[in-house]
Amino acid sequence: AVSLMLVEFVSNGTHALYTTDLELSTNVTAMKIPLQVYHGKLHCQVEHGEVRECSDSNLDLNMGIISVTESRKKHVNITNLNPVNVTIEKIACTHTSVNLNIEGLFGPDGSQVQGPGPAVDKQGKRILTMPP
């Protein structure tokens, strides 16, 4: 005989992010099945500011007043809090005076996984996979 079990998850919000076990016990065995719930969102931190979801409308990259010959840089730390890899498929800025560069991709232990380089290729795309 074959039996099918349906597990239905009802989220209690858009920020669900956790790992738990589905415990299954029978008369002959017991097992734990890992259950991961995550939102897939990335978190950003501008310079030393507050860490927020990158989609937060209050995320501020204000460069201030810049004179004609002046150049200014701001660092944005992008963090993946999800338990799975998240791939950045496109990063773009339509203004020609803005250059996007990746200073590096670092693992959870702080070790550098990928070195510095341009954030986009000639087609405006560069796939970057961020581990958990």
Coordinates of C-alpha atoms in Angstrom, one line a residue:
A1 CA 0.0 0.0 0.0
V2 CA 1.2 3.5 -0.8
S3 CA 0.2 6.5 1.3
L4 CA 0.7 10.1 0.4
M5 CA 1.2 12.8 3.0
L6 CA 0.7 16.5 2.3
V7 CA 2.5 19.0 4.4
E8 CA 0.9 22.5 4.2
F9 CA 2.7 25.5 5.6
V10 CA 0.8 28.7 6.3
S11 CA 3.2 31.6 6.8
N12 CA 2.7 34.0 9.7
G13 CA 4.5 36.8 7.9
T14 CA 6.9 37.8 5.1
H15 CA 10.0 37.5 7.3
A16 CA 9.8 33.7 8.1
L17 CA 13.3 32.3 8.4
Y18 CA 13.9 29.2 10.4
T19 CA 14.8 25.5 10.2
T20 CA 12.9 22.8 12.1
D21 CA 12.3 19.1 12.0
L22 CA 9.2 17.3 11.0
E23 CA 9.1 14.3 13.4
L24 CA 7.6 11.1 12.0
S25 CA 7.1 8.1 14.3
T26 CA 5.7 4.7 13.4
N27 CA 5.4 1.4 15.3
V28 CA 8.8 0.3 13.9
T29 CA 10.8 3.5 13.4
A30 CA 11.2 7.2 14.2
M31 CA 12.8 9.8 12.0
K32 CA 13.3 13.6 11.6
I33 CA 12.8 15.3 8.3
P34 CA 14.4 18.7 8.0
L35 CA 12.0 21.5 7.2
Q36 CA 13.4 24.8 6.0
V37 CA 11.3 28.0 5.8
Y38 CA 13.0 31.1 4.3
H39 CA 12.0 34.3 2.5
G40 CA 14.8 34.5 -0.1
K41 CA 15.5 38.2 0.7
L42 CA 18.9 39.7 1.0
H43 CA 19.9 42.2 3.7
C44 CA 22.0 45.4 3.0
Q45 CA 24.1 47.6 5.2
V46 CA 25.3 51.0 3.8
E47 CA 28.7 51.8 5.4
H48 CA 28.3 51.2 9.1
G49 CA 24.5 51.9 9.1
E50 CA 21.7 49.6 10.2
V51 CA 21.2 46.2 8.5
R52 CA 17.9 46.2 6.5
E53 CA 16.3 44.2 3.8
C54 CA 17.7 45.4 0.5
S55 CA 14.2 46.0 -0.8
D56 CA 13.6 48.4 2.1
S57 CA 12.6 51.8 0.7
N58 CA 14.5 53.6 3.5
L59 CA 17.8 52.1 2.3
D60 CA 19.8 55.3 1.7
L61 CA 22.8 55.7 -0.7
N62 CA 23.0 59.5 -0.3
M63 CA 26.3 60.6 -1.7
G64 CA 25.7 64.3 -0.7
I65 CA 27.0 67.2 -2.6
I66 CA 29.9 66.3 -4.9
S67 CA 31.9 68.9 -6.9
V68 CA 32.7 68.4 -10.6
T69 CA 36.2 66.9 -10.0
E70 CA 35.3 65.0 -6.8
S71 CA 34.8 61.2 -6.5
R72 CA 33.0 59.5 -3.6
K73 CA 32.5 55.9 -2.7
K74 CA 30.1 54.1 -0.4
H75 CA 30.4 50.5 0.6
V76 CA 27.2 48.3 0.7
N77 CA 27.5 45.0 2.5
I78 CA 25.0 42.5 1.1
T79 CA 24.2 39.5 3.4
N80 CA 22.4 36.3 2.8
L81 CA 20.6 35.1 6.0
N82 CA 18.7 32.3 4.2
P83 CA 19.7 28.7 4.7
V84 CA 20.2 28.2 1.0
N85 CA 22.3 29.9 -1.7
V86 CA 20.7 33.1 -3.3
T87 CA 21.9 34.2 -6.7
I88 CA 22.1 37.8 -7.7
E89 CA 21.3 37.8 -11.4
K90 CA 21.5 41.5 -12.2
I91 CA 22.9 44.6 -10.6
A92 CA 22.4 47.8 -12.6
C93 CA 22.6 51.6 -12.5
T94 CA 21.4 53.6 -15.5
H95 CA 23.6 56.6 -14.9
T96 CA 26.9 56.5 -16.8
S97 CA 28.9 58.2 -14.0
V98 CA 28.3 55.4 -11.5
N99 CA 30.6 52.4 -11.5
L100 CA 29.7 49.2 -9.5
N101 CA 32.5 47.0 -8.2
I102 CA 32.5 43.9 -6.0
E103 CA 35.2 44.1 -3.4
G104 CA 34.9 40.5 -2.6
L105 CA 32.6 37.7 -1.6
F106 CA 33.2 36.4 1.9
G107 CA 32.0 33.2 3.6
P108 CA 30.3 33.0 7.1
D109 CA 33.8 32.5 8.6
G110 CA 35.1 35.7 7.1
S111 CA 37.3 34.0 4.5
Q112 CA 37.3 35.5 1.0
V113 CA 35.5 33.2 -1.5
Q114 CA 35.7 35.5 -4.5
G115 CA 38.1 38.3 -5.3
P116 CA 37.4 41.9 -6.4
G117 CA 36.1 42.7 -9.9
P118 CA 33.4 44.6 -11.8
A119 CA 29.8 44.0 -10.6
V120 CA 28.4 43.8 -14.1
D121 CA 29.6 42.5 -17.5
K122 CA 29.0 44.1 -20.9
Q123 CA 25.4 42.9 -21.0
G124 CA 24.7 44.5 -17.5
K125 CA 24.6 41.0 -15.9
R126 CA 26.8 39.0 -13.7
I127 CA 25.6 36.0 -11.8
L128 CA 26.8 36.0 -8.2
T129 CA 25.8 33.2 -5.9
M130 CA 25.8 34.0 -2.2
P131 CA 26.1 31.1 0.2
P132 CA 24.2 31.1 3.4

